[in-house]
Short mmCIF file of C-alpha atoms in Angstrom, two decimals:
data_model
loop_
_atom_site.label_atom_id
_atom_site.label_comp_id
_atom_site.label_asym_id
_atom_site.label_seq_id
_atom_site.Cartn_x
_atom_site.Cartn_y
_atom_site.Cartn_z
CA MET V 253 -3.87 22.61 10.39
CA GLY V 254 -6.65 24.73 8.89
CA GLU V 255 -9.09 23.63 6.20
CA GLU V 256 -7.20 25.42 3.43
CA SER V 257 -3.91 23.85 4.50
CA ARG V 258 -5.48 20.41 4.60
CA LEU V 259 -6.98 20.87 1.17
CA ALA V 260 -3.59 21.94 -0.15
CA ALA V 261 -2.03 18.85 1.46
CA VAL V 262 -4.59 16.58 -0.20
CA VAL V 263 -3.94 18.19 -3.59
CA ALA V 264 -0.16 17.87 -3.13
CA LEU V 265 -0.47 14.18 -2.24
CA ALA V 266 -2.66 13.48 -5.28
CA GLN V 267 -0.32 15.39 -7.60
CA GLY V 268 2.72 13.59 -6.20
CA MET V 269 1.18 10.20 -6.90
CA ALA V 270 0.03 11.27 -10.38
CA ALA V 271 3.56 12.41 -11.26
CA ALA V 272 5.12 9.07 -10.27
CA HIS V 273 6.40 6.86 -13.10
CA SER V 274 6.08 3.52 -11.31
CA SER V 275 4.23 1.78 -8.49
CA ARG V 276 7.20 2.32 -6.18
CA GLY V 277 7.21 6.00 -6.95
CA ALA V 278 3.48 6.22 -6.26
CA TRP V 279 3.82 4.35 -2.94
CA ARG V 280 6.61 6.68 -1.83
CA ALA V 281 4.69 9.79 -2.89
CA ALA V 282 1.65 8.56 -0.93
CA ALA V 283 3.61 7.91 2.25
CA CYS V 284 5.58 11.17 2.03
CA GLY V 285 2.46 13.22 1.30
CA ALA V 286 0.53 11.69 4.21
CA CYS V 287 3.47 12.15 6.56
CA ARG V 288 3.67 15.86 5.74
CA ALA V 289 -0.08 16.36 5.81
CA LEU V 290 -0.43 14.83 9.28
CA GLY V 291 2.70 16.35 10.76
CA GLY V 292 4.30 12.96 11.28
CA SER V 293 7.92 11.96 11.50
CA PHE V 294 7.48 8.56 9.86
CA ALA V 295 5.01 6.92 7.49
CA ALA V 296 4.54 3.53 5.87
CA LEU V 297 2.27 2.04 3.23
CA SER V 298 1.40 -1.66 3.51
CA VAL V 299 -0.61 -4.09 1.42
CA TRP V 300 -2.71 -7.01 2.59
CA GLU V 301 -1.49 -10.22 0.94
CA ARG V 302 -4.64 -12.28 1.21
CA GLU V 303 -3.13 -15.57 0.13
CA LEU V 304 -0.45 -15.33 2.83
CA GLY V 305 -2.57 -13.76 5.57
CA ARG V 306 -0.14 -10.94 6.22
CA LEU V 307 0.44 -7.21 5.90
CA ARG V 308 3.55 -6.53 3.82
CA VAL V 309 5.27 -3.15 4.05
CA LEU V 310 5.78 -1.58 0.63
CA VAL V 311 7.59 1.60 1.68
CA ASN V 312 8.89 3.39 4.78
CA VAL V 313 9.66 7.13 4.72
CA GLY V 314 10.78 9.76 7.17
CA GLU V 315 12.87 9.05 10.27
CA LEU V 316 13.63 5.36 9.95
CA ALA V 317 14.38 3.31 13.07
CA GLU V 318 17.11 0.67 13.21
CA GLY V 319 16.28 -2.19 10.87
CA GLU V 320 13.77 -0.21 8.79
CA GLU V 321 14.43 0.24 5.06
CA GLU V 322 12.79 2.55 2.56
CA PHE V 323 11.76 -0.32 0.28
CA PRO V 324 12.04 -3.44 2.45
CA GLU V 325 12.43 -6.78 0.74
CA ASP V 326 10.35 -8.71 3.23
CA GLU V 327 9.00 -6.69 6.14
CA SER V 328 5.64 -8.27 6.91
CA TYR V 329 3.35 -8.98 9.84
CA PRO V 330 0.87 -11.83 10.31
CA VAL V 331 -2.64 -10.42 10.36
CA HIS V 332 -3.60 -12.46 13.42
CA GLN V 333 -1.20 -10.33 15.48
CA PHE V 334 -3.37 -7.26 14.86
CA ALA V 335 -6.78 -7.94 16.28
CA GLU V 336 -7.91 -4.35 15.75
CA ILE V 337 -7.90 -4.72 11.96
CA THR V 338 -9.51 -8.15 11.71
CA GLU V 339 -12.93 -6.63 11.10
CA PHE V 340 -11.50 -4.46 8.34
CA LEU V 341 -9.62 -7.26 6.58
CA HIS V 342 -12.70 -9.46 6.60
CA GLU V 343 -14.63 -6.55 5.09
CA ARG V 344 -17.48 -6.63 7.61
CA TRP V 345 -17.73 -2.87 7.10
CA ALA V 346 -18.54 -3.28 3.39
CA GLY V 347 -22.26 -2.66 3.76
CA GLY V 348 -21.89 0.52 5.77
CA GLY V 349 -19.41 2.83 4.09
CA GLU V 350 -15.66 3.18 4.42
CA PRO V 351 -13.78 2.08 7.56
CA ASP V 352 -12.42 4.90 9.73
CA ALA V 353 -8.84 5.50 10.79
CA TRP V 354 -7.86 5.14 14.43
CA VAL V 355 -5.13 6.43 16.76
CA GLU V 356 -2.85 4.42 19.04
CA THR V 357 -0.22 5.63 21.51
CA ALA V 358 2.83 4.19 23.18
CA GLY V 359 0.95 4.60 26.48
CA GLY V 360 -1.33 1.70 25.58
CA PRO V 361 -4.85 1.12 26.94
CA SER V 362 -4.33 3.41 29.91
CA ALA V 363 -4.10 6.32 27.48
CA GLY V 364 -7.25 5.49 25.57
CA PRO V 365 -9.83 2.87 24.61
CA ALA V 366 -9.32 -0.78 25.54
CA GLU V 367 -9.05 -1.95 21.91
CA TYR V 368 -5.45 -0.82 21.57
CA CYS V 369 -3.26 -3.41 19.83
CA HIS V 370 -0.42 -4.63 22.03
CA GLN V 371 1.76 -5.35 18.98
CA ARG V 372 1.52 -1.77 17.75
CA VAL V 373 2.08 -0.35 21.23
CA ALA V 374 5.20 -2.47 21.60
CA ALA V 375 6.44 -1.37 18.18
CA LEU V 376 5.90 2.32 19.03
CA ARG V 377 7.88 1.98 22.25
CA ARG V 378 10.64 -0.06 20.63
CA ARG V 379 11.16 2.53 17.91
CA GLY V 380 10.92 5.61 20.10
CA ARG V 381 7.61 6.79 18.70
CA GLY V 382 4.85 8.24 20.77
CA CYS V 383 1.74 7.64 18.68
CA CYS V 384 0.45 6.58 15.30
CA VAL V 385 -2.65 6.90 13.19
CA VAL V 386 -3.69 3.92 11.07
CA ALA V 387 -5.94 4.48 8.04
CA PRO V 388 -7.37 1.48 6.16
CA ILE V 389 -7.13 1.64 2.36
CA VAL V 390 -10.04 0.33 0.31
CA LEU V 391 -9.54 -0.31 -3.41
CA HIS V 392 -12.30 -1.41 -5.78
CA GLY V 393 -14.55 -2.01 -2.78
CA ARG V 394 -12.13 -4.41 -1.11
CA ALA V 395 -9.65 -4.13 1.73
CA TRP V 396 -6.26 -3.38 0.13
CA GLY V 397 -3.93 -2.37 2.97
CA GLU V 398 -3.17 0.50 5.32
CA LEU V 399 -1.56 3.90 5.60
CA TYR V 400 0.41 4.35 8.84
CA VAL V 401 1.78 7.67 10.11
CA ALA V 402 3.66 8.12 13.40
CA ARG V 403 5.00 10.93 15.57
CA PRO V 404 7.99 10.78 17.93
CA ALA V 405 7.64 10.51 21.68
CA GLY V 406 7.31 13.83 23.49
CA VAL V 407 5.16 15.66 20.94
CA PRO V 408 1.35 16.03 20.93
CA VAL V 409 -0.44 12.81 20.02
CA PHE V 410 -2.86 12.52 17.16
CA GLY V 411 -6.46 13.46 17.90
CA ARG V 412 -9.83 12.52 16.48
CA GLY V 413 -9.57 15.24 13.86
CA ASP V 414 -6.26 13.79 12.67
CA ALA V 415 -7.84 10.36 12.38
CA ASP V 416 -10.70 11.77 10.31
CA PHE V 417 -8.21 13.55 8.05
CA ALA V 418 -6.19 10.32 7.71
CA THR V 419 -9.36 8.60 6.50
CA VAL V 420 -9.65 11.21 3.75
CA LEU V 421 -5.97 10.83 2.85
CA ALA V 422 -6.37 7.05 2.62
CA ALA V 423 -9.19 7.52 0.11
CA VAL V 424 -6.94 9.81 -1.97
CA VAL V 425 -4.16 7.24 -1.79
CA ALA V 426 -6.56 4.51 -2.94
CA ALA V 427 -7.55 6.62 -5.95
CA GLY V 428 -3.87 7.21 -6.77
CA ILE V 429 -3.07 3.50 -6.53
CA ALA V 430 -5.99 2.66 -8.81
CA GLN V 431 -4.76 5.20 -11.36
CA THR V 432 -1.20 3.82 -11.19
CA GLU V 433 -2.48 0.28 -11.71
CA ARG V 434 -4.48 1.39 -14.75
CA LEU V 435 -1.47 3.14 -16.26
CA GLU V 436 0.80 0.15 -15.63
CA GLU V 437 -1.76 -2.17 -17.20
CA ALA V 438 -1.93 0.14 -20.23
CA ARG V 439 1.87 0.10 -20.48
CA ARG V 440 1.89 -3.68 -20.15
CA LEU V 441 -0.68 -4.06 -22.92
CA ALA V 442 1.23 -1.65 -25.14
CA PHE V 443 4.32 -3.88 -24.91
CA THR V 444 2.62 -7.31 -24.89
CA ASP V 445 1.40 -9.57 -27.67
CA SER V 446 -2.23 -10.33 -26.85
CA LEU V 447 -2.27 -13.87 -28.26
CA THR V 448 0.91 -15.35 -26.79
CA GLY V 449 1.50 -13.11 -23.79
CA LEU V 450 5.09 -12.53 -24.96
CA ALA V 451 6.62 -9.11 -25.54
CA ASN V 452 5.71 -7.43 -28.84
CA ARG V 453 7.75 -5.65 -31.53
CA ARG V 454 7.51 -2.32 -29.72
CA ALA V 455 9.07 -3.86 -26.60
CA VAL V 456 11.85 -5.46 -28.65
CA ASP V 457 12.68 -2.20 -30.40
CA ALA V 458 12.96 -0.34 -27.10
CA ARG V 459 15.02 -3.08 -25.40
CA LEU V 460 17.29 -3.62 -28.40
CA ASP V 461 18.13 0.07 -28.65
CA GLU V 462 19.12 0.05 -24.96
CA ALA V 463 21.10 -3.18 -25.38
CA VAL V 464 23.13 -1.92 -28.34
CA GLU V 465 23.88 1.28 -26.45
CA ARG V 466 25.22 -0.87 -23.58
CA HIS V 467 27.35 -2.76 -26.08
CA ARG V 468 28.77 0.46 -27.49
CA ARG V 469 29.36 1.90 -24.02
CA ASP V 470 30.84 -1.04 -22.09
CA GLY V 471 31.14 -3.95 -24.51
CA ALA V 472 28.17 -6.00 -23.27
CA VAL V 473 27.45 -9.02 -25.46
CA VAL V 474 24.12 -8.58 -27.26
CA SER V 475 22.57 -11.48 -29.16
CA LEU V 476 19.38 -11.76 -31.18
CA VAL V 477 17.59 -14.91 -32.30
CA VAL V 478 14.97 -14.40 -35.02
CA CYS V 479 12.55 -17.29 -35.59
CA ASP V 480 10.08 -17.92 -38.39
CA LEU V 481 7.46 -20.55 -37.58
CA ASN V 482 7.19 -22.88 -40.57
CA GLY V 483 3.88 -24.12 -41.89
CA LEU V 484 1.53 -21.65 -40.18
CA LYS V 485 -0.27 -20.80 -43.44
CA ARG V 486 -0.81 -24.48 -44.20
CA VAL V 487 -2.20 -25.05 -40.72
CA ASN V 488 -4.55 -22.07 -41.06
CA ASP V 489 -5.72 -23.18 -44.52
CA THR V 490 -6.26 -26.86 -43.71
CA LEU V 491 -7.08 -26.97 -40.01
CA GLY V 492 -8.46 -23.49 -39.38
CA HIS V 493 -7.23 -20.33 -37.70
CA ALA V 494 -8.14 -21.57 -34.22
CA VAL V 495 -5.57 -24.36 -34.63
CA GLY V 496 -3.13 -21.84 -36.09
CA ASP V 497 -3.56 -19.65 -33.05
CA ARG V 498 -2.96 -22.64 -30.83
CA LEU V 499 0.28 -23.34 -32.71
CA LEU V 500 1.40 -19.75 -32.15
CA GLU V 501 0.56 -19.97 -28.44
CA ARG V 502 2.34 -23.29 -28.02
CA PHE V 503 5.43 -22.06 -29.83
CA GLY V 504 5.35 -18.94 -27.66
CA THR V 505 5.54 -21.22 -24.62
CA VAL V 506 8.47 -23.11 -26.15
CA LEU V 507 10.30 -19.85 -26.84
CA SER V 508 9.68 -18.62 -23.31
CA LEU V 509 10.97 -21.88 -21.79
CA CYS V 510 14.10 -21.85 -23.91
CA GLY V 511 14.63 -18.17 -23.24
CA ALA V 512 14.74 -19.01 -19.54
CA MET V 513 18.09 -20.70 -20.27
CA LEU V 514 19.45 -17.17 -20.81
CA PRO V 515 19.16 -14.95 -17.70
CA GLY V 516 17.17 -11.81 -18.45
CA ALA V 517 16.37 -12.76 -22.06
CA LEU V 518 13.32 -11.20 -23.69
CA ALA V 519 11.02 -13.55 -25.62
CA ALA V 520 8.80 -11.78 -28.14
CA ARG V 521 6.43 -12.20 -31.04
CA LEU V 522 7.29 -9.73 -33.77
CA GLY V 523 4.05 -10.34 -35.63
CA GLY V 524 2.47 -13.06 -37.76
CA ASP V 525 4.69 -16.15 -37.62
CA GLU V 526 7.85 -14.26 -36.57
CA PHE V 527 9.34 -14.43 -33.07
CA CYS V 528 12.63 -13.49 -31.43
CA LEU V 529 14.81 -13.85 -28.36
CA LEU V 530 16.96 -10.94 -27.20
CA ALA V 531 19.76 -11.64 -24.73
CA VAL V 532 22.22 -9.25 -23.12
CA GLY V 533 25.17 -10.75 -21.23
CA PRO V 534 25.19 -14.49 -22.06
CA SER V 535 27.87 -15.65 -24.51
CA ALA V 536 27.08 -16.24 -28.16
CA ASP V 537 27.54 -19.99 -27.66
CA GLU V 538 24.96 -20.00 -24.86
CA VAL V 539 22.49 -18.20 -27.10
CA VAL V 540 23.11 -20.63 -29.97
CA LYS V 541 22.51 -23.52 -27.56
CA ALA V 542 19.16 -22.00 -26.53
CA ALA V 543 18.23 -21.45 -30.19
CA ASP V 544 19.12 -25.07 -30.94
CA GLU V 545 16.73 -26.12 -28.18
CA VAL V 546 14.02 -23.91 -29.71
CA CYS V 547 14.45 -25.72 -33.03
CA ARG V 548 14.32 -29.14 -31.40
CA ARG V 549 11.23 -28.43 -29.33
CA ALA V 550 9.40 -26.75 -32.22
CA VAL V 551 9.57 -30.00 -34.20
CA GLU V 552 8.03 -31.84 -31.25
CA LEU V 553 4.93 -29.61 -31.21
CA GLY V 554 3.18 -32.01 -33.57
CA ILE V 555 1.59 -29.29 -35.69
CA GLY V 556 3.39 -26.99 -38.08
CA ASP V 557 6.74 -27.75 -39.70
CA GLY V 558 9.25 -26.68 -37.08
CA VAL V 559 10.99 -23.33 -37.11
CA ALA V 560 13.74 -21.49 -38.99
CA CYS V 561 16.15 -19.75 -36.58
CA GLY V 562 18.81 -17.17 -37.29
CA VAL V 563 21.26 -15.91 -34.67
CA ALA V 564 23.41 -12.78 -34.61
CA SER V 565 25.69 -11.80 -31.75
CA THR V 566 28.12 -8.98 -31.16
CA GLU V 567 30.54 -11.62 -29.84
CA ASP V 568 30.83 -13.27 -33.27
CA PRO V 569 32.92 -11.88 -36.19
CA VAL V 570 30.16 -9.87 -37.84
CA GLY V 571 31.89 -6.52 -37.87
CA PRO V 572 30.98 -3.44 -35.82
CA VAL V 573 27.42 -3.36 -34.48
CA ARG V 574 26.68 0.31 -33.98
CA SER V 575 22.91 0.16 -34.31
CA ALA V 576 19.99 -2.07 -33.42
CA ARG V 577 19.09 -2.07 -37.11
CA ARG V 578 22.29 -3.84 -38.13
CA LEU V 579 21.97 -6.58 -35.51
CA PHE V 580 18.38 -7.15 -36.60
CA ARG V 581 19.44 -7.34 -40.24
CA LEU V 582 22.14 -9.89 -39.39
CA ALA V 583 19.75 -12.11 -37.43
CA ASP V 584 17.08 -11.73 -40.11
CA ALA V 585 19.52 -12.69 -42.87
CA ALA V 586 20.60 -15.75 -40.87
CA GLN V 587 16.97 -16.73 -40.41
CA TYR V 588 16.28 -16.21 -44.12
CA ARG V 589 19.13 -18.58 -44.97
CA ALA V 590 17.91 -21.14 -42.41
CA LYS V 591 14.47 -21.04 -44.01
CA ALA V 592 15.79 -21.25 -47.57
CA GLU V 593 17.93 -24.28 -46.67
CA ARG V 594 15.21 -25.87 -44.46
CA ALA V 595 17.87 -26.06 -41.76
CA ALA V 596 16.99 -28.12 -38.70
CA ARG V 597 19.42 -26.10 -36.56
CA PRO V 598 20.07 -22.35 -36.18
CA VAL V 599 22.13 -20.50 -38.76
CA VAL V 600 24.59 -18.16 -37.02
CA ALA V 601 25.87 -14.98 -38.63
CA GLY V 602 29.65 -14.62 -38.90
CA ARG V 603 30.67 -18.26 -38.45
CA GLU V 604 31.60 -19.15 -42.03
CA GLY V 605 34.86 -17.29 -42.38
CA ALA V 606 35.93 -13.93 -43.73
CA ASP V 607 33.37 -13.89 -46.53
CA ASP V 608 30.42 -15.12 -44.46
CA PRO V 609 27.37 -15.25 -46.78
CA VAL V 610 24.96 -14.21 -44.01
CA VAL V 611 26.96 -11.08 -43.16
CA ARG V 612 27.26 -10.30 -46.88
CA LEU V 613 23.48 -10.64 -47.33
CA ALA V 614 22.77 -8.47 -44.28
CA ASP V 615 25.04 -5.72 -45.55
CA GLU V 616 23.76 -5.66 -49.14
CA PRO V 617 22.98 -2.03 -50.11
CA SER V 618 19.65 -3.14 -51.55
CA ARG V 619 18.36 -4.36 -48.21
CA ALA V 620 15.47 -2.36 -46.83
CA PRO V 621 15.76 -0.42 -43.57
CA ASP V 622 14.71 -2.25 -40.43
CA GLY V 623 11.46 -0.31 -40.31
CA GLU V 624 10.60 -1.83 -43.71
CA ARG V 625 11.50 -5.37 -42.71
CA ARG V 626 8.33 -6.95 -44.03
CA ARG V 627 8.88 -5.45 -47.51
CA PHE V 628 12.44 -6.80 -47.49
CA ARG V 629 11.20 -10.27 -46.56
CA GLY V 630 8.57 -10.05 -49.30
CA ARG V 631 11.15 -9.24 -52.01
CA HIS V 632 13.54 -12.02 -51.05
CA SER V 633 11.25 -14.86 -50.02
CA PRO V 634 10.63 -17.53 -52.64
#
């Protein structure tokens, strides 16, 4: 491959990783790009799991052998089986630049230097491959993993020039992984409440829209618990905002623990003293049971005055739920009633007969749109 072709291959690999929308997509783009660039038939990307002392395969692409999967659940190899990468994993190269890639063949030591790894040679033979090039990946100055590209038996083996090019490709892959990690961290922060570590209102809005669409499409049960933490202002005024923040954090932990009773539930802080649980799938009774546990545990926190909880579920007789806004209004109205009555247990929309007061309150024409929820709460709160 000429210099221009190699440059084009590097650019294509970088662009492929940049266009990926997830870590998995970036891993696959890296392996596919390297496989094409090096004229391989198979490629894999692996990460070093330091705490477990193993290399774990993230993705396999190309001509897969028996037992290989594109995204394996648990394909890993103890590091001690690969003596040729021990120096790399212990970062003894760190003071002298980046580690270089190397080539191994199914012929073993007789076909090259004596440092060939018997495990890799055996794997090449077992899978019908003739050679491979292994390029260490360094991220943030530390050993991260490796890029592995192989060719089938019977075709020309990789040479020194291929190994040098693989070293360059590994550096490009490292840059792509770093960029993906930064983007995923930015996405995580955009959907996470910084104080409690729970999801934030933006995350709830996105998930609730998807959930209601599932309900409309296939009848999935969607339930929402809205919680208002009682006594936060008093705590802030008398004990200080640091104690108030601690109350919010501790209640966030309670909500998360109780949410774990509902598989796949999303625990979130909407803002201020308002929290919610969003569940898709569990029955309304299961959600009410979890909300009841939230109320019980909130009282046991020792600071604050417990919590007011309102529950709304598409499984209860609340009328058609065609939008996320209506479900939110139902849960909010139930929570408002729980707060007004100082209820020790959740108030559930739709469980007081045909003229349920919570449903009536939620559907009042004067109620503000969901996007103006705080103004609505301000008008109705005592």
